[in-house]
Amino acid sequence: MKITDMLTASKQMLSFEVFPPKTETVFKSVSEAALKIATLHPSFISVTYGAGGGTSQYTLDLARRIRETTGVEAMAHLTCVSSTRATIHDRIEEIHAAGISNVMALRGDLPKDGTPGRDYHHACELIAELRATGYDFCIGSACYPEVHPESTNQKADIAALRLKAEAGCNFFTTQMFFDNHLLFNFLYKIREAGITIPVFPGIMPITSKKQIEQVLRLSNAYLPQRFRSLMDRYGDSEPAMRQAGIIYATEQIIDLYANGIQVVHVYTMNKPEIAAAIQQNLSNIIGMPL
Ligand SMILES: Cc1cc2nc3c(=O)[nH]c(=O)nc-3n(C[C@H](O)[C@H](O)[C@H](O)COP(=O)(O)OP(=O)(O)OC[C@H]3O[C@@H](n4cnc5c(N)ncnc54)[C@H](O)[C@@H]3O)c2cc1C
């Protein structure tokens, strides 16, 4: 089922993101964690794709297994910047043949030396290519409430988003953020710019000090003082930080729903206990009419 078709039920939805194994050695443990998350029966699960193509086959395998063993709809991520047109063509055919109708179309990070892609430069080219197949994919793409690090300013970033919507993207999922005001401001600006497709906020529960250091290294996310206080107070106690991080993420999600957001996407980091705790905290809220 296409994710866009699920939206017509007009109910609050929770979806999860998982990542596939990077190597054959960890295939079993990583896949099992992801499948366990699928048994929680979120609205859908998205499966990330390795930037260098290393996990490309595993992405599709995992997405297929999630659908077949749990009946949960899966979305396969696909990045294009490090691939040739021929490879992308093959990947799209494989996705279609596997019965996956939801695709997250991404550019992917540029190589560390900044060399641009040979055949692809931006996600909108991949979106257009997916549309041109005529396969009736539901296509998602990424957006950045705090602006993509390569963009000179938010206006330019939003102009690029419009190109993705015009190329045939059906919805956007956001980069993680820790202050909902940033999301609400972003939504106001994109709607003003004429972008009308749904936006699914991406929420990352931060459950350890190590994880926050990683997040800050990889993204330019703003950390509100309220969050910093939690880290200062509980960062050295693993169970306390886990509990505080889950509650913080839950509160963010409730506030998003309360302000009219239909779908919240949780970055689970393949941790079933964290996905389950968030879902449990929202058990009387998920499924409520909009
Ligand atoms: C929800 C989500 C899921 C992700 N999943 C994965 C994953 O599975 N695997 C992975 O490797 N990475 C993933 N990423 C990371 C993503 O690949 C990087 O953030 C990457 O740097 C940008 O990808 P993009 O698709 O947003 O690129 P683009 O949309 O191409 O944007 C990249 C930059 O180019 C600008 N731009 C875009 N289009 C144009 C245009 N036509 N003309 C001029 N400028 C333009 C944008 O403003 C931005 O600055 C994900 C990110 C998010 C938010």
Short mmCIF file of C-alpha atoms and ligand atoms in Angstrom, two decimals:
data_model
loop_
_atom_site.label_atom_id
_atom_site.label_comp_id
_atom_site.label_asym_id
_atom_site.label_seq_id
_atom_site.Cartn_x
_atom_site.Cartn_y
_atom_site.Cartn_z
CA MET A 1 0.00 0.00 0.00
CA LYS A 2 1.24 3.48 -0.79
CA ILE A 3 1.93 5.67 2.24
CA THR A 4 -0.08 8.49 0.69
CA ASP A 5 -3.12 6.18 0.58
CA MET A 6 -2.77 5.59 4.34
CA LEU A 7 -3.14 9.32 4.94
CA THR A 8 -6.74 9.33 3.75
CA ALA A 9 -7.79 7.52 6.96
CA SER A 10 -7.12 10.93 8.63
CA LYS A 11 -5.64 9.38 11.76
CA GLN A 12 -2.50 10.19 13.72
CA MET A 13 0.26 7.81 12.63
CA LEU A 14 3.62 6.71 13.97
CA SER A 15 6.26 5.26 11.65
CA PHE A 16 9.77 3.96 12.31
CA GLU A 17 13.10 4.11 10.52
CA VAL A 18 15.55 1.21 10.70
CA PHE A 19 18.91 0.61 9.07
CA PRO A 20 20.05 -2.55 7.28
CA PRO A 21 23.18 -4.54 8.18
CA LYS A 22 26.46 -3.26 6.76
CA THR A 23 28.11 -6.66 6.45
CA GLU A 24 27.15 -10.31 6.18
CA THR A 25 28.62 -10.93 9.67
CA VAL A 26 26.06 -8.77 11.43
CA PHE A 27 23.23 -9.56 9.01
CA LYS A 28 21.34 -11.77 11.46
CA SER A 29 21.51 -9.56 14.57
CA VAL A 30 20.78 -6.30 12.76
CA SER A 31 17.94 -7.76 10.70
CA GLU A 32 16.41 -9.38 13.76
CA ALA A 33 16.39 -6.06 15.64
CA ALA A 34 14.70 -4.38 12.67
CA LEU A 35 12.15 -7.17 12.35
CA LYS A 36 11.40 -6.97 16.04
CA ILE A 37 10.63 -3.29 15.56
CA ALA A 38 8.30 -4.21 12.70
CA THR A 39 6.36 -6.54 15.03
CA LEU A 40 5.26 -3.39 16.88
CA HIS A 41 3.13 -2.74 13.78
CA PRO A 42 3.86 0.91 13.13
CA SER A 43 2.04 2.54 10.20
CA PHE A 44 5.12 1.85 8.05
CA ILE A 45 8.85 1.29 8.33
CA SER A 46 11.53 2.94 6.26
CA VAL A 47 14.83 1.18 5.61
CA THR A 48 17.88 3.35 5.01
CA TYR A 49 20.41 2.91 2.19
CA GLY A 50 24.20 3.04 2.53
CA ALA A 51 25.68 6.14 0.92
CA GLY A 52 28.48 4.22 -0.79
CA GLY A 53 26.12 1.50 -1.95
CA GLY A 54 27.57 -1.00 0.54
CA THR A 55 24.23 -1.92 2.03
CA SER A 56 22.10 -1.47 -1.06
CA GLN A 57 21.12 -5.12 -1.43
CA TYR A 58 20.47 -5.43 2.28
CA THR A 59 18.07 -2.48 2.17
CA LEU A 60 15.82 -4.23 -0.27
CA ASP A 61 16.16 -7.64 1.44
CA LEU A 62 15.18 -6.13 4.76
CA ALA A 63 12.29 -4.11 3.33
CA ARG A 64 10.97 -7.24 1.63
CA ARG A 65 11.32 -9.35 4.80
CA ILE A 66 9.52 -6.73 6.88
CA ARG A 67 6.56 -6.79 4.51
CA GLU A 68 6.47 -10.55 4.13
CA THR A 69 6.91 -11.54 7.77
CA THR A 70 4.95 -8.81 9.56
CA GLY A 71 2.65 -7.34 6.92
CA VAL A 72 3.96 -3.87 7.79
CA GLU A 73 4.41 -1.62 4.75
CA ALA A 74 8.06 -0.87 4.05
CA MET A 75 9.70 2.04 2.30
CA ALA A 76 13.10 1.51 0.68
CA HIS A 77 15.55 4.43 0.73
CA LEU A 78 17.64 4.97 -2.40
CA THR A 79 20.53 7.39 -2.88
CA CYS A 80 21.90 8.41 -6.26
CA VAL A 81 24.99 10.61 -6.01
CA SER A 82 27.54 7.77 -5.90
CA SER A 83 25.78 5.70 -8.56
CA THR A 84 25.65 5.55 -12.31
CA ARG A 85 22.40 5.76 -14.24
CA ALA A 86 22.68 2.07 -15.08
CA THR A 87 22.97 1.09 -11.41
CA ILE A 88 20.03 3.27 -10.41
CA HIS A 89 17.99 1.81 -13.23
CA ASP A 90 18.72 -1.70 -11.93
CA ARG A 91 17.90 -0.72 -8.33
CA ILE A 92 14.56 0.76 -9.37
CA GLU A 93 13.67 -2.39 -11.28
CA GLU A 94 14.61 -4.51 -8.24
CA ILE A 95 12.49 -2.37 -5.93
CA HIS A 96 9.52 -2.69 -8.26
CA ALA A 97 10.02 -6.43 -8.69
CA ALA A 98 10.14 -6.85 -4.88
CA GLY A 99 6.66 -5.32 -4.66
CA ILE A 100 7.85 -2.23 -2.78
CA SER A 101 5.78 0.77 -3.75
CA ASN A 102 7.24 3.37 -1.36
CA VAL A 103 10.65 4.84 -2.13
CA MET A 104 12.60 7.50 -0.24
CA ALA A 105 14.53 9.30 -2.99
CA LEU A 106 17.75 10.90 -1.80
CA ARG A 107 20.88 12.37 -3.22
CA GLY A 108 23.10 10.97 -0.44
CA ASP A 109 26.11 12.68 1.07
CA LEU A 110 28.86 13.83 -1.27
CA PRO A 111 32.20 12.03 -0.94
CA LYS A 112 34.49 13.62 1.70
CA ASP A 113 36.52 15.45 -0.97
CA GLY A 114 33.30 17.10 -2.22
CA THR A 115 33.49 15.63 -5.75
CA PRO A 116 30.04 15.98 -7.31
CA GLY A 117 28.25 12.91 -8.65
CA ARG A 118 28.87 11.87 -12.23
CA ASP A 119 25.33 11.08 -13.35
CA TYR A 120 23.30 12.66 -10.53
CA HIS A 121 23.66 15.96 -8.70
CA HIS A 122 20.44 16.34 -6.74
CA ALA A 123 17.61 14.23 -5.38
CA CYS A 124 15.10 15.85 -7.77
CA GLU A 125 16.79 14.01 -10.66
CA LEU A 126 16.17 10.67 -8.95
CA ILE A 127 12.57 11.64 -8.18
CA ALA A 128 12.01 12.51 -11.85
CA GLU A 129 13.56 9.21 -12.90
CA LEU A 130 11.34 7.22 -10.51
CA ARG A 131 8.30 9.06 -11.89
CA ALA A 132 9.38 8.45 -15.47
CA THR A 133 9.24 4.66 -14.94
CA GLY A 134 5.44 4.91 -14.75
CA TYR A 135 5.46 2.45 -11.82
CA ASP A 136 3.17 4.55 -9.62
CA PHE A 137 5.62 4.72 -6.73
CA CYS A 138 4.81 6.76 -3.64
CA ILE A 139 7.94 8.91 -3.38
CA GLY A 140 9.28 10.52 -0.23
CA SER A 141 12.24 12.86 0.03
CA ALA A 142 14.28 14.64 2.71
CA CYS A 143 13.88 18.15 4.08
CA TYR A 144 15.78 20.14 6.67
CA PRO A 145 13.99 22.45 9.15
CA GLU A 146 17.43 23.78 10.15
CA VAL A 147 18.61 24.07 6.52
CA HIS A 148 20.81 21.56 4.69
CA PRO A 149 24.47 22.26 5.56
CA GLU A 150 25.38 22.84 1.90
CA SER A 151 22.69 25.51 1.39
CA THR A 152 23.69 29.15 1.54
CA ASN A 153 20.41 30.09 3.22
CA GLN A 154 16.91 28.81 3.95
CA LYS A 155 15.36 30.54 0.97
CA ALA A 156 17.66 28.62 -1.40
CA ASP A 157 17.04 25.38 0.48
CA ILE A 158 13.25 25.84 0.21
CA ALA A 159 13.54 26.70 -3.50
CA ALA A 160 15.34 23.35 -3.96
CA LEU A 161 12.57 21.61 -2.02
CA ARG A 162 10.03 23.04 -4.42
CA LEU A 163 11.93 21.45 -7.29
CA LYS A 164 11.63 18.08 -5.53
CA ALA A 165 7.89 18.54 -5.06
CA GLU A 166 7.51 19.59 -8.71
CA ALA A 167 9.51 16.54 -9.84
CA GLY A 168 6.84 14.32 -8.30
CA CYS A 169 7.70 13.84 -4.63
CA ASN A 170 4.63 12.95 -2.54
CA PHE A 171 5.87 13.85 0.93
CA PHE A 172 8.89 15.05 2.86
CA THR A 173 10.44 13.53 5.97
CA THR A 174 12.51 15.91 8.06
CA GLN A 175 15.97 15.70 9.45
CA MET A 176 15.91 15.24 13.23
CA PHE A 177 15.34 18.34 15.37
CA PHE A 178 14.98 18.89 19.10
CA ASP A 179 12.91 22.07 19.21
CA ASN A 180 9.44 21.91 17.68
CA HIS A 181 9.38 25.65 17.05
CA LEU A 182 11.94 25.08 14.32
CA LEU A 183 9.55 22.67 12.60
CA PHE A 184 6.56 24.98 12.91
CA ASN A 185 8.56 27.93 11.48
CA PHE A 186 9.79 25.73 8.65
CA LEU A 187 6.25 24.56 7.83
CA TYR A 188 5.03 28.14 7.73
CA LYS A 189 7.80 29.08 5.31
CA ILE A 190 7.36 26.16 2.93
CA ARG A 191 3.59 26.60 2.80
CA GLU A 192 4.19 30.28 2.05
CA ALA A 193 6.50 29.17 -0.77
CA GLY A 194 3.65 27.13 -2.26
CA ILE A 195 4.83 23.66 -1.18
CA THR A 196 1.70 21.82 -0.14
CA ILE A 197 2.71 18.15 0.17
CA PRO A 198 2.69 16.49 3.63
CA VAL A 199 5.72 16.78 5.91
CA PHE A 200 6.53 13.98 8.34
CA PRO A 201 8.68 15.24 11.22
CA GLY A 202 11.59 12.90 12.04
CA ILE A 203 12.22 12.48 15.77
CA MET A 204 15.36 10.94 17.19
CA PRO A 205 15.12 9.76 20.81
CA ILE A 206 18.50 10.52 22.36
CA THR A 207 19.18 7.89 24.97
CA SER A 208 22.91 8.17 25.68
CA LYS A 209 25.64 10.76 25.94
CA LYS A 210 27.58 9.00 23.18
CA GLN A 211 24.61 9.28 20.84
CA ILE A 212 24.27 13.03 21.33
CA GLU A 213 27.97 13.52 20.62
CA GLN A 214 27.47 11.55 17.39
CA VAL A 215 24.38 13.58 16.44
CA LEU A 216 26.19 16.85 16.97
CA ARG A 217 29.12 15.65 14.89
CA LEU A 218 26.87 14.61 12.00
CA SER A 219 24.25 17.37 12.00
CA ASN A 220 23.87 21.02 12.84
CA ALA A 221 20.91 20.37 15.13
CA TYR A 222 20.12 23.06 17.70
CA LEU A 223 19.87 21.73 21.25
CA PRO A 224 17.50 23.72 23.45
CA GLN A 225 18.60 24.43 27.03
CA ARG A 226 15.84 22.13 28.30
CA PHE A 227 17.51 19.25 26.49
CA ARG A 228 21.02 20.27 27.56
CA SER A 229 19.88 20.23 31.18
CA LEU A 230 18.72 16.63 30.82
CA MET A 231 22.06 15.66 29.36
CA ASP A 232 24.01 17.46 32.08
CA ARG A 233 21.93 15.87 34.81
CA TYR A 234 21.47 12.32 33.47
CA GLY A 235 24.14 11.86 30.81
CA ASP A 236 26.38 9.80 33.09
CA SER A 237 23.67 7.33 34.04
CA GLU A 238 22.69 5.09 31.17
CA PRO A 239 19.23 4.05 32.47
CA ALA A 240 18.35 7.58 33.57
CA MET A 241 19.43 9.13 30.25
CA ARG A 242 17.49 6.47 28.35
CA GLN A 243 14.33 7.22 30.31
CA ALA A 244 14.78 11.00 30.03
CA GLY A 245 15.49 10.77 26.28
CA ILE A 246 12.40 8.65 25.63
CA ILE A 247 10.22 11.05 27.60
CA TYR A 248 11.70 14.07 25.81
CA ALA A 249 11.02 12.50 22.39
CA THR A 250 7.50 11.47 23.48
CA GLU A 251 6.70 15.03 24.55
CA GLN A 252 7.98 16.36 21.22
CA ILE A 253 5.73 13.89 19.39
CA ILE A 254 2.63 14.71 21.45
CA ASP A 255 3.17 18.41 20.81
CA LEU A 256 3.48 17.74 17.05
CA TYR A 257 0.24 15.75 16.97
CA ALA A 258 -1.49 18.37 19.10
CA ASN A 259 -0.53 20.96 16.49
CA GLY A 260 -2.01 19.04 13.58
CA ILE A 261 0.83 16.81 12.38
CA GLN A 262 -0.52 13.51 11.03
CA VAL A 263 2.60 11.34 10.74
CA VAL A 264 5.63 11.33 13.02
CA HIS A 265 8.62 9.26 11.91
CA VAL A 266 10.90 7.95 14.67
CA TYR A 267 14.57 7.23 14.06
CA THR A 268 14.80 4.01 16.09
CA MET A 269 18.52 3.31 15.58
CA ASN A 270 17.38 -0.35 15.47
CA LYS A 271 16.59 -0.37 19.17
CA PRO A 272 13.35 -2.32 19.67
CA GLU A 273 13.05 -1.41 23.36
CA ILE A 274 13.16 2.31 22.55
CA ALA A 275 10.66 2.05 19.69
CA ALA A 276 8.38 0.00 21.97
CA ALA A 277 8.65 2.47 24.85
CA ILE A 278 7.71 5.42 22.62
CA GLN A 279 4.82 3.53 21.10
CA GLN A 280 3.60 2.50 24.55
CA ASN A 281 3.75 6.11 25.76
CA LEU A 282 1.48 7.05 22.84
CA SER A 283 -0.84 4.07 22.98
CA ASN A 284 -4.02 6.11 23.47
CA ILE A 285 -2.92 8.81 21.04
CA ILE A 286 -1.80 6.94 17.90
CA GLY A 287 -4.82 6.28 15.72
CA MET A 288 -6.82 9.22 17.03
CA PRO A 289 -8.66 11.15 14.34
CA LEU A 290 -7.00 14.35 13.15
C1 LIG B 1 14.67 11.73 6.25
C2 LIG B 1 16.09 11.50 5.77
C3 LIG B 1 16.46 10.22 5.35
C4 LIG B 1 17.78 9.99 4.92
N1 LIG B 1 18.14 8.72 4.54
C5 LIG B 1 19.38 8.49 4.07
C6 LIG B 1 19.78 7.18 3.61
O1 LIG B 1 19.01 6.22 3.67
N2 LIG B 1 21.05 7.03 3.12
C7 LIG B 1 21.92 8.08 3.06
O2 LIG B 1 23.03 7.88 2.60
N3 LIG B 1 21.58 9.32 3.48
C8 LIG B 1 20.34 9.55 3.97
N4 LIG B 1 20.00 10.82 4.38
C9 LIG B 1 21.00 11.90 4.34
C10 LIG B 1 21.02 12.62 2.97
O3 LIG B 1 21.46 11.74 1.98
C11 LIG B 1 21.98 13.83 3.08
O4 LIG B 1 21.45 14.78 3.95
C12 LIG B 1 22.44 14.45 1.77
O5 LIG B 1 23.51 15.35 2.08
C13 LIG B 1 21.39 15.24 1.02
O6 LIG B 1 20.47 14.43 0.45
P1 LIG B 1 19.12 15.07 -0.18
O7 LIG B 1 18.38 13.97 -0.78
O8 LIG B 1 18.45 15.93 0.81
O9 LIG B 1 19.78 15.97 -1.31
P2 LIG B 1 19.23 17.16 -2.22
O10 LIG B 1 17.75 17.30 -2.14
O11 LIG B 1 19.83 17.00 -3.56
O12 LIG B 1 19.85 18.45 -1.49
C14 LIG B 1 21.24 18.58 -1.25
C15 LIG B 1 21.64 20.04 -1.30
O13 LIG B 1 21.49 20.54 -2.64
C16 LIG B 1 20.51 21.59 -2.69
N5 LIG B 1 19.69 21.31 -3.88
C17 LIG B 1 18.78 20.32 -4.03
N6 LIG B 1 18.27 20.32 -5.26
C18 LIG B 1 18.87 21.34 -5.92
C19 LIG B 1 18.78 21.83 -7.24
N7 LIG B 1 17.97 21.26 -8.13
N8 LIG B 1 19.57 22.89 -7.59
C20 LIG B 1 20.40 23.46 -6.68
N9 LIG B 1 20.53 23.02 -5.41
C21 LIG B 1 19.79 21.98 -5.04
C22 LIG B 1 19.73 21.49 -1.39
O14 LIG B 1 19.21 22.74 -0.99
C23 LIG B 1 20.79 20.97 -0.44
O15 LIG B 1 21.62 22.01 0.01
C24 LIG B 1 18.71 11.07 4.87
C25 LIG B 1 18.31 12.35 5.29
C26 LIG B 1 17.02 12.57 5.76
C27 LIG B 1 16.61 13.93 6.23
#
